[in-house]
Amino acid sequence: MVGRLAPPAQSVHAVEGAARLVIRGAVFFNRDGVLQRDLTVLALRACAADAAARGEPPLHVLDAMAGGGVRALRYALEVEGIGLVVANDADELAVRCIRESAALSGCDDPSRLRIERTDACELMLARPAHFAAICLDPFGSCAHLLPAAVRALRSGGVLFASCTDLETLSGLHAGACAQRYNVRPLPHAPCARELALRTLLASVSAAAGALGRTATPLLSVAVDFFVRVIVRVDDARGAGGALDAAVGSGRAGDGRADDGARGGRLGDGVAPLLVRVCAGCGTHATQRLGAHASAGFAIGGAAACSVCGTPGAGGDLRVSAWGGPYWGCLLYTSDAADDSLR
């Protein structure tokens, strides 16, 4: 049999924002992800403006798993105040596509856009406290990338992290959720999307806490098939002051359900939340780890629902169940959300 050369990879041309793209073969490009990319551009503009106002140098940004390069190109082209964007991907074809797209978009200056090909975790671990912003947007979960990303951010840097494994985050695959995020999920809870965000934020905070750092959510969204969190990471000694005033007092709380509205950061002593949901009426009760037990909350399921009277049933998820630990503070910072949307 006479062998034949493989046909060239099929290419697709696309335009998004200021970026002109060449996508070949199986290189990842999700057209439906434009909303989260738009949000990231807006948030980066706010971060860059804030850095300029404080007299800091232009932002050094990493797109750790760049795929077809749409995020990195849009950041470089649409955000004033960015000094350098690093577009990294481990796939050779993806890197070729990024180079072609950069040339097509007029963004092939290596002092503006640097293209690298390496493992995302290896790159981040090799550059501790280096980047002002890091974007994590893998297919599925970003949980395995969080420790390296938090390490690679400078103090005051911002992490943009997405997950598309919503079925796992929402508790439909309880074992996978427990293994991946170290959380006992609450499948079919009425507030499943919010709990998905709080699950991811708990993982970010745990990764930061292991390095003696604090995590403060600036913006959190759950839309369609993805959740996206934008989180500021600070060294523990450098965090506080105006940030405390904006986010909350940081006290431990007494376990009441409204404690989460007061804000705060885990690094300041605000404990994670356990949540108990009544399958009869959907009412939820919360309990902070390390605080006195609140009325209506019982891990063993002995307490009946204070609203409809449905009895607790221990581990029977059909009647009543508890889940967590979840992030127990605000999902956003008002000033950051306002600045991004202004």
mmCIF file of C-alpha atoms in Angstrom:
data_model
loop_
_atom_site.group_PDB
_atom_site.id
_atom_site.type_symbol
_atom_site.label_atom_id
_atom_site.label_comp_id
_atom_site.label_asym_id
_atom_site.label_seq_id
_atom_site.Cartn_x
_atom_site.Cartn_y
_atom_site.Cartn_z
ATOM 1 C CA MET A 1 0.000 0.000 0.000
ATOM 2 C CA VAL A 2 1.325 3.400 -0.915
ATOM 3 C CA GLY A 3 1.113 5.823 1.965
ATOM 4 C CA ARG A 4 -0.372 9.255 1.479
ATOM 5 C CA LEU A 5 0.441 12.489 3.222
ATOM 6 C CA ALA A 6 -2.169 13.511 5.765
ATOM 7 C CA PRO A 7 -4.285 16.427 4.577
ATOM 8 C CA PRO A 8 -3.573 19.774 6.238
ATOM 9 C CA ALA A 9 -5.539 20.413 9.384
ATOM 10 C CA GLN A 10 -8.812 22.119 8.647
ATOM 11 C CA SER A 11 -8.698 25.774 9.644
ATOM 12 C CA VAL A 12 -11.431 28.065 10.871
ATOM 13 C CA HIS A 13 -11.190 31.853 10.842
ATOM 14 C CA ALA A 14 -13.026 33.837 13.492
ATOM 15 C CA VAL A 15 -13.210 37.359 14.854
ATOM 16 C CA GLU A 16 -13.904 38.206 18.502
ATOM 17 C CA GLY A 17 -13.398 41.674 19.876
ATOM 18 C CA ALA A 18 -10.142 43.009 18.446
ATOM 19 C CA ALA A 19 -8.719 39.523 17.852
ATOM 20 C CA ARG A 20 -8.610 37.795 14.468
ATOM 21 C CA LEU A 21 -8.166 34.060 14.891
ATOM 22 C CA VAL A 22 -6.916 31.079 12.940
ATOM 23 C CA ILE A 23 -8.048 27.824 14.546
ATOM 24 C CA ARG A 24 -6.752 24.535 13.146
ATOM 25 C CA GLY A 25 -7.628 20.919 13.841
ATOM 26 C CA ALA A 26 -8.605 20.151 17.425
ATOM 27 C CA VAL A 27 -7.201 23.362 18.907
ATOM 28 C CA PHE A 28 -9.663 24.516 21.539
ATOM 29 C CA PHE A 29 -11.835 27.550 20.838
ATOM 30 C CA ASN A 30 -15.259 27.829 22.436
ATOM 31 C CA ARG A 31 -17.371 30.481 20.745
ATOM 32 C CA ASP A 32 -19.925 30.241 23.552
ATOM 33 C CA GLY A 33 -17.355 31.445 26.090
ATOM 34 C CA VAL A 34 -17.427 35.019 24.814
ATOM 35 C CA LEU A 35 -19.316 36.284 27.894
ATOM 36 C CA GLN A 36 -16.653 35.214 30.353
ATOM 37 C CA ARG A 37 -13.945 36.620 28.088
ATOM 38 C CA ASP A 38 -15.809 39.937 27.920
ATOM 39 C CA LEU A 39 -16.060 39.986 31.730
ATOM 40 C CA THR A 40 -12.342 39.293 32.060
ATOM 41 C CA VAL A 41 -11.442 42.127 29.671
ATOM 42 C CA LEU A 42 -13.612 44.518 31.713
ATOM 43 C CA ALA A 43 -12.102 43.365 34.996
ATOM 44 C CA LEU A 44 -8.537 43.608 33.650
ATOM 45 C CA ARG A 45 -9.218 47.168 32.522
ATOM 46 C CA ALA A 46 -10.286 48.014 36.078
ATOM 47 C CA CYS A 47 -7.188 46.291 37.500
ATOM 48 C CA ALA A 48 -4.891 48.129 35.068
ATOM 49 C CA ALA A 49 -6.476 51.486 35.858
ATOM 50 C CA ASP A 50 -6.135 50.818 39.588
ATOM 51 C CA ALA A 51 -2.467 49.842 39.182
ATOM 52 C CA ALA A 52 -1.750 52.989 37.158
ATOM 53 C CA ALA A 53 -3.446 55.153 39.787
ATOM 54 C CA ARG A 54 -1.146 53.655 42.429
ATOM 55 C CA GLY A 55 1.935 54.255 40.257
ATOM 56 C CA GLU A 56 2.587 50.554 39.706
ATOM 57 C CA PRO A 57 4.170 49.204 36.512
ATOM 58 C CA PRO A 58 2.032 47.819 33.654
ATOM 59 C CA LEU A 59 0.448 44.445 34.348
ATOM 60 C CA HIS A 60 2.220 41.197 33.528
ATOM 61 C CA VAL A 61 -0.552 38.722 32.606
ATOM 62 C CA LEU A 62 -0.484 34.956 32.036
ATOM 63 C CA ASP A 63 -3.001 32.957 30.020
ATOM 64 C CA ALA A 64 -1.856 29.582 31.332
ATOM 65 C CA MET A 65 -3.794 27.344 28.921
ATOM 66 C CA ALA A 66 -4.267 29.629 25.943
ATOM 67 C CA GLY A 67 -5.772 27.171 23.435
ATOM 68 C CA GLY A 68 -6.390 29.119 20.242
ATOM 69 C CA GLY A 69 -5.169 32.341 21.860
ATOM 70 C CA VAL A 70 -8.368 34.369 21.865
ATOM 71 C CA ARG A 71 -8.067 35.416 25.515
ATOM 72 C CA ALA A 72 -4.406 36.411 25.361
ATOM 73 C CA LEU A 73 -4.896 38.349 22.143
ATOM 74 C CA ARG A 74 -7.918 40.221 23.457
ATOM 75 C CA TYR A 75 -6.081 41.117 26.668
ATOM 76 C CA ALA A 76 -3.094 42.462 24.719
ATOM 77 C CA LEU A 77 -5.232 44.352 22.210
ATOM 78 C CA GLU A 78 -8.115 45.637 24.320
ATOM 79 C CA VAL A 79 -6.680 46.456 27.755
ATOM 80 C CA GLU A 80 -4.610 49.594 28.189
ATOM 81 C CA GLY A 81 -2.033 49.303 30.928
ATOM 82 C CA ILE A 82 -0.929 45.729 30.197
ATOM 83 C CA GLY A 83 2.818 45.488 29.731
ATOM 84 C CA LEU A 84 3.109 41.881 28.601
ATOM 85 C CA VAL A 85 0.763 38.966 28.032
ATOM 86 C CA VAL A 86 2.206 35.448 28.138
ATOM 87 C CA ALA A 87 0.160 33.013 26.041
ATOM 88 C CA ASN A 88 1.086 29.480 27.037
ATOM 89 C CA ASP A 89 -0.124 26.110 25.819
ATOM 90 C CA ALA A 90 1.430 22.651 25.905
ATOM 91 C CA ASP A 91 0.103 21.720 22.455
ATOM 92 C CA GLU A 92 2.339 22.428 19.451
ATOM 93 C CA LEU A 93 -0.536 23.039 17.050
ATOM 94 C CA ALA A 94 -2.152 25.468 19.492
ATOM 95 C CA VAL A 95 1.078 27.462 19.688
ATOM 96 C CA ARG A 96 1.226 27.598 15.888
ATOM 97 C CA CYS A 97 -2.341 28.889 15.789
ATOM 98 C CA ILE A 98 -1.553 31.583 18.364
ATOM 99 C CA ARG A 99 1.406 32.764 16.292
ATOM 100 C CA GLU A 100 -0.698 32.934 13.130
ATOM 101 C CA SER A 101 -3.518 34.695 14.917
ATOM 102 C CA ALA A 102 -1.127 37.190 16.514
ATOM 103 C CA ALA A 103 0.317 38.094 13.107
ATOM 104 C CA LEU A 104 -3.177 38.388 11.617
ATOM 105 C CA SER A 105 -4.266 40.617 14.525
ATOM 106 C CA GLY A 106 -1.203 42.882 14.333
ATOM 107 C CA CYS A 107 -0.038 41.737 17.762
ATOM 108 C CA ASP A 108 3.157 39.823 16.999
ATOM 109 C CA ASP A 109 5.524 42.100 18.938
ATOM 110 C CA PRO A 110 7.238 39.802 21.495
ATOM 111 C CA SER A 111 7.509 42.685 23.951
ATOM 112 C CA ARG A 112 3.703 42.812 23.968
ATOM 113 C CA LEU A 113 2.745 39.148 23.510
ATOM 114 C CA ARG A 114 5.090 36.299 24.409
ATOM 115 C CA ILE A 115 4.089 32.814 23.249
ATOM 116 C CA GLU A 116 5.380 29.807 25.188
ATOM 117 C CA ARG A 117 4.880 26.070 24.964
ATOM 118 C CA THR A 118 5.118 24.221 28.251
ATOM 119 C CA ASP A 119 3.014 22.565 30.931
ATOM 120 C CA ALA A 120 0.904 25.170 32.703
ATOM 121 C CA CYS A 121 1.751 24.010 36.231
ATOM 122 C CA GLU A 122 5.478 23.803 35.468
ATOM 123 C CA LEU A 123 5.467 27.346 34.102
ATOM 124 C CA MET A 124 3.654 28.772 37.127
ATOM 125 C CA LEU A 125 5.726 26.875 39.687
ATOM 126 C CA ALA A 126 8.915 28.135 38.033
ATOM 127 C CA ARG A 127 7.838 31.792 38.451
ATOM 128 C CA PRO A 128 6.715 32.400 42.031
ATOM 129 C CA ALA A 129 5.202 35.814 42.856
ATOM 130 C CA HIS A 130 5.729 36.860 39.234
ATOM 131 C CA PHE A 131 2.401 37.707 37.558
ATOM 132 C CA ALA A 132 -0.089 40.486 38.268
ATOM 133 C CA ALA A 133 -2.923 38.418 36.784
ATOM 134 C CA ILE A 134 -3.368 34.776 35.797
ATOM 135 C CA CYS A 135 -6.192 33.346 33.700
ATOM 136 C CA LEU A 136 -7.198 29.703 34.132
ATOM 137 C CA ASP A 137 -9.810 28.535 31.647
ATOM 138 C CA PRO A 138 -9.387 24.786 31.069
ATOM 139 C CA PHE A 139 -11.947 22.369 29.714
ATOM 140 C CA GLY A 140 -13.530 20.972 32.892
ATOM 141 C CA SER A 141 -12.072 21.747 36.303
ATOM 142 C CA CYS A 142 -9.266 24.141 37.205
ATOM 143 C CA ALA A 143 -8.839 22.678 40.705
ATOM 144 C CA HIS A 144 -5.507 20.980 39.944
ATOM 145 C CA LEU A 145 -4.061 24.289 38.705
ATOM 146 C CA LEU A 146 -4.947 26.428 41.718
ATOM 147 C CA PRO A 147 -1.927 25.772 44.002
ATOM 148 C CA ALA A 148 0.547 26.649 41.247
ATOM 149 C CA ALA A 149 -1.471 29.682 40.135
ATOM 150 C CA VAL A 150 -1.747 31.149 43.636
ATOM 151 C CA ARG A 151 2.012 30.698 44.077
ATOM 152 C CA ALA A 152 2.784 32.452 40.767
ATOM 153 C CA LEU A 153 0.758 35.580 41.610
ATOM 154 C CA ARG A 154 2.446 38.530 43.223
ATOM 155 C CA SER A 155 0.815 39.906 46.369
ATOM 156 C CA GLY A 156 -2.255 41.845 45.280
ATOM 157 C CA GLY A 157 -2.423 39.875 42.041
ATOM 158 C CA VAL A 158 -5.700 38.710 40.554
ATOM 159 C CA LEU A 159 -6.726 35.182 39.617
ATOM 160 C CA PHE A 160 -9.344 34.598 36.907
ATOM 161 C CA ALA A 161 -10.509 30.976 37.216
ATOM 162 C CA SER A 162 -13.243 29.084 35.364
ATOM 163 C CA CYS A 163 -14.728 25.609 35.638
ATOM 164 C CA THR A 164 -17.135 23.942 33.230
ATOM 165 C CA ASP A 165 -17.714 20.772 35.283
ATOM 166 C CA LEU A 166 -20.975 22.133 36.652
ATOM 167 C CA GLU A 167 -22.525 18.709 37.184
ATOM 168 C CA THR A 168 -19.666 17.857 39.530
ATOM 169 C CA LEU A 169 -19.625 21.259 41.248
ATOM 170 C CA SER A 170 -23.397 21.074 41.714
ATOM 171 C CA GLY A 171 -23.154 17.679 43.399
ATOM 172 C CA LEU A 172 -24.615 15.394 40.742
ATOM 173 C CA HIS A 173 -21.352 13.431 40.848
ATOM 174 C CA ALA A 174 -20.824 13.461 44.606
ATOM 175 C CA GLY A 175 -17.715 11.293 44.683
ATOM 176 C CA ALA A 176 -15.935 13.353 42.048
ATOM 177 C CA CYS A 177 -16.887 16.568 43.843
ATOM 178 C CA ALA A 178 -15.515 15.306 47.154
ATOM 179 C CA GLN A 179 -12.297 14.088 45.550
ATOM 180 C CA ARG A 180 -11.684 17.130 43.355
ATOM 181 C CA TYR A 181 -12.837 19.957 45.652
ATOM 182 C CA ASN A 182 -12.805 18.376 49.137
ATOM 183 C CA VAL A 183 -16.463 19.287 49.617
ATOM 184 C CA ARG A 184 -19.489 17.190 50.476
ATOM 185 C CA PRO A 185 -22.006 18.395 47.859
ATOM 186 C CA LEU A 186 -25.735 18.971 48.067
ATOM 187 C CA PRO A 187 -27.235 17.526 44.887
ATOM 188 C CA HIS A 188 -30.507 19.094 43.710
ATOM 189 C CA ALA A 189 -30.255 21.975 46.185
ATOM 190 C CA PRO A 190 -32.283 25.010 45.049
ATOM 191 C CA CYS A 191 -29.157 27.156 45.368
ATOM 192 C CA ALA A 192 -26.924 24.743 43.419
ATOM 193 C CA ARG A 193 -25.341 27.448 41.221
ATOM 194 C CA GLU A 194 -24.378 29.546 44.223
ATOM 195 C CA LEU A 195 -22.988 26.490 46.002
ATOM 196 C CA ALA A 196 -20.939 25.699 42.881
ATOM 197 C CA LEU A 197 -19.347 29.146 43.140
ATOM 198 C CA ARG A 198 -18.764 28.721 46.873
ATOM 199 C CA THR A 199 -17.169 25.314 46.245
ATOM 200 C CA LEU A 200 -14.676 26.775 43.768
ATOM 201 C CA LEU A 201 -13.939 29.747 46.026
ATOM 202 C CA ALA A 202 -13.286 27.394 48.942
ATOM 203 C CA SER A 203 -10.673 25.629 46.806
ATOM 204 C CA VAL A 204 -9.024 28.920 45.839
ATOM 205 C CA SER A 205 -8.958 30.025 49.473
ATOM 206 C CA ALA A 206 -7.509 26.703 50.621
ATOM 207 C CA ALA A 207 -4.723 26.962 48.036
ATOM 208 C CA ALA A 208 -3.984 30.519 49.179
ATOM 209 C CA GLY A 209 -4.140 29.631 52.864
ATOM 210 C CA ALA A 210 -1.598 26.846 52.416
ATOM 211 C CA LEU A 211 0.891 29.528 51.318
ATOM 212 C CA GLY A 212 0.000 31.978 54.095
ATOM 213 C CA ARG A 213 -2.034 34.115 51.710
ATOM 214 C CA THR A 214 -5.619 35.383 51.683
ATOM 215 C CA ALA A 215 -8.203 35.215 48.914
ATOM 216 C CA THR A 216 -10.802 37.944 48.354
ATOM 217 C CA PRO A 217 -13.471 37.458 45.663
ATOM 218 C CA LEU A 218 -13.888 40.522 43.459
ATOM 219 C CA LEU A 219 -16.543 39.067 41.154
ATOM 220 C CA SER A 220 -18.219 35.648 40.810
ATOM 221 C CA VAL A 221 -20.600 34.549 38.071
ATOM 222 C CA ALA A 222 -22.439 31.348 37.161
ATOM 223 C CA VAL A 223 -23.846 31.444 33.628
ATOM 224 C CA ASP A 224 -24.967 28.645 31.329
ATOM 225 C CA PHE A 225 -22.255 25.968 31.375
ATOM 226 C CA PHE A 226 -19.550 27.651 33.458
ATOM 227 C CA VAL A 227 -18.656 29.326 36.725
ATOM 228 C CA ARG A 228 -16.022 32.070 36.811
ATOM 229 C CA VAL A 229 -14.439 33.688 39.834
ATOM 230 C CA ILE A 230 -12.152 36.709 39.950
ATOM 231 C CA VAL A 231 -10.140 36.661 43.166
ATOM 232 C CA ARG A 232 -7.495 38.953 44.620
ATOM 233 C CA VAL A 233 -4.640 37.148 46.375
ATOM 234 C CA ASP A 234 -2.654 38.957 49.070
ATOM 235 C CA ASP A 235 0.166 38.038 51.377
ATOM 236 C CA ALA A 236 -1.364 37.776 54.840
ATOM 237 C CA ARG A 237 0.702 40.631 56.293
ATOM 238 C CA GLY A 238 -0.031 42.973 53.416
ATOM 239 C CA ALA A 239 -3.800 42.467 53.357
ATOM 240 C CA GLY A 240 -6.156 44.634 55.337
ATOM 241 C CA GLY A 241 -6.972 48.297 55.785
ATOM 242 C CA ALA A 242 -9.219 49.520 52.997
ATOM 243 C CA LEU A 243 -9.835 45.965 51.811
ATOM 244 C CA ASP A 244 -11.200 44.996 55.219
ATOM 245 C CA ALA A 245 -13.494 47.981 55.163
ATOM 246 C CA ALA A 246 -14.763 47.047 51.702
ATOM 247 C CA VAL A 247 -15.247 43.342 52.275
ATOM 248 C CA GLY A 248 -16.090 43.051 55.957
ATOM 249 C CA SER A 249 -14.859 42.945 59.479
ATOM 250 C CA GLY A 250 -13.561 39.400 59.290
ATOM 251 C CA ARG A 251 -14.976 38.149 62.572
ATOM 252 C CA ALA A 252 -15.712 34.463 63.034
ATOM 253 C CA GLY A 253 -19.478 34.823 63.399
ATOM 254 C CA ASP A 254 -21.871 32.829 65.537
ATOM 255 C CA GLY A 255 -23.242 30.480 62.907
ATOM 256 C CA ARG A 256 -26.326 32.464 62.006
ATOM 257 C CA ALA A 257 -27.422 32.279 58.393
ATOM 258 C CA ASP A 258 -26.886 35.991 57.800
ATOM 259 C CA ASP A 259 -23.216 35.946 58.818
ATOM 260 C CA GLY A 260 -22.170 35.417 55.203
ATOM 261 C CA ALA A 261 -23.590 38.807 54.272
ATOM 262 C CA ARG A 262 -21.068 40.497 56.543
ATOM 263 C CA GLY A 263 -18.172 39.441 54.321
ATOM 264 C CA GLY A 264 -14.618 38.826 55.400
ATOM 265 C CA ARG A 265 -11.811 36.512 54.359
ATOM 266 C CA LEU A 266 -10.870 33.068 55.599
ATOM 267 C CA GLY A 267 -7.401 34.353 56.388
ATOM 268 C CA ASP A 268 -8.989 36.811 58.818
ATOM 269 C CA GLY A 269 -10.729 34.064 60.767
ATOM 270 C CA VAL A 270 -14.046 33.829 58.960
ATOM 271 C CA ALA A 271 -14.729 30.105 58.999
ATOM 272 C CA PRO A 272 -16.109 28.075 56.089
ATOM 273 C CA LEU A 273 -19.794 27.206 56.070
ATOM 274 C CA LEU A 274 -21.669 23.963 56.358
ATOM 275 C CA VAL A 275 -25.129 24.139 54.788
ATOM 276 C CA ARG A 276 -28.175 22.027 55.597
ATOM 277 C CA VAL A 277 -31.046 21.957 53.095
ATOM 278 C CA CYS A 278 -34.557 20.695 53.802
ATOM 279 C CA ALA A 279 -35.849 18.505 51.000
ATOM 280 C CA GLY A 280 -39.402 19.326 52.046
ATOM 281 C CA CYS A 281 -39.386 23.086 51.431
ATOM 282 C CA GLY A 282 -35.835 23.953 50.358
ATOM 283 C CA THR A 283 -35.100 26.060 53.429
ATOM 284 C CA HIS A 284 -31.418 26.148 54.281
ATOM 285 C CA ALA A 285 -29.580 26.629 57.558
ATOM 286 C CA THR A 286 -25.881 27.393 57.916
ATOM 287 C CA GLN A 287 -23.219 26.569 60.449
ATOM 288 C CA ARG A 288 -19.693 27.977 60.556
ATOM 289 C CA LEU A 289 -16.910 25.552 61.355
ATOM 290 C CA GLY A 290 -15.499 26.225 64.800
ATOM 291 C CA ALA A 291 -18.511 28.257 65.969
ATOM 292 C CA HIS A 292 -21.252 27.327 68.417
ATOM 293 C CA ALA A 293 -23.949 25.175 66.840
ATOM 294 C CA SER A 294 -26.785 27.244 65.442
ATOM 295 C CA ALA A 295 -30.433 26.467 66.004
ATOM 296 C CA GLY A 296 -31.931 24.186 63.394
ATOM 297 C CA PHE A 297 -28.598 22.752 62.267
ATOM 298 C CA ALA A 298 -27.596 19.208 63.132
ATOM 299 C CA ILE A 299 -25.008 17.123 61.310
ATOM 300 C CA GLY A 300 -26.722 13.976 62.490
ATOM 301 C CA GLY A 301 -30.016 15.116 61.049
ATOM 302 C CA ALA A 302 -31.936 15.074 64.347
ATOM 303 C CA ALA A 303 -33.305 18.597 64.050
ATOM 304 C CA ALA A 304 -36.538 19.069 62.152
ATOM 305 C CA CYS A 305 -36.960 21.889 59.649
ATOM 306 C CA SER A 306 -38.069 25.032 61.480
ATOM 307 C CA VAL A 307 -40.269 26.058 58.527
ATOM 308 C CA CYS A 308 -42.136 22.952 57.351
ATOM 309 C CA GLY A 309 -41.352 20.456 60.120
ATOM 310 C CA THR A 310 -39.717 17.860 57.856
ATOM 311 C CA PRO A 311 -37.603 15.708 60.174
ATOM 312 C CA GLY A 312 -33.872 15.321 59.642
ATOM 313 C CA ALA A 313 -32.745 11.996 58.304
ATOM 314 C CA GLY A 314 -29.000 11.820 58.733
ATOM 315 C CA GLY A 315 -27.397 10.796 55.462
ATOM 316 C CA ASP A 316 -30.673 10.266 53.580
ATOM 317 C CA LEU A 317 -30.319 12.825 50.767
ATOM 318 C CA ARG A 318 -33.998 12.407 49.861
ATOM 319 C CA VAL A 319 -35.131 14.053 53.094
ATOM 320 C CA SER A 320 -32.489 16.383 54.470
ATOM 321 C CA ALA A 321 -28.747 16.694 54.087
ATOM 322 C CA TRP A 322 -25.780 18.848 54.941
ATOM 323 C CA GLY A 323 -22.927 19.825 52.671
ATOM 324 C CA GLY A 324 -19.658 21.718 52.762
ATOM 325 C CA PRO A 325 -17.376 23.191 53.778
ATOM 326 C CA TYR A 326 -18.171 26.057 51.388
ATOM 327 C CA TRP A 327 -16.752 29.539 51.047
ATOM 328 C CA GLY A 328 -18.693 31.450 53.693
ATOM 329 C CA CYS A 329 -18.177 35.093 52.759
ATOM 330 C CA LEU A 330 -19.254 37.522 50.055
ATOM 331 C CA LEU A 331 -19.076 36.396 46.432
ATOM 332 C CA TYR A 332 -17.955 39.801 45.225
ATOM 333 C CA THR A 333 -16.545 43.142 46.310
ATOM 334 C CA SER A 334 -18.862 46.026 45.492
ATOM 335 C CA ASP A 335 -16.159 48.442 44.348
ATOM 336 C CA ALA A 336 -14.559 45.866 42.065
ATOM 337 C CA ALA A 337 -17.877 44.920 40.477
ATOM 338 C CA ASP A 338 -18.793 48.575 39.948
ATOM 339 C CA ASP A 339 -15.396 49.420 38.444
ATOM 340 C CA SER A 340 -15.560 46.461 36.040
ATOM 341 C CA LEU A 341 -19.034 47.328 34.796
ATOM 342 C CA ARG A 342 -18.581 51.108 34.697
#
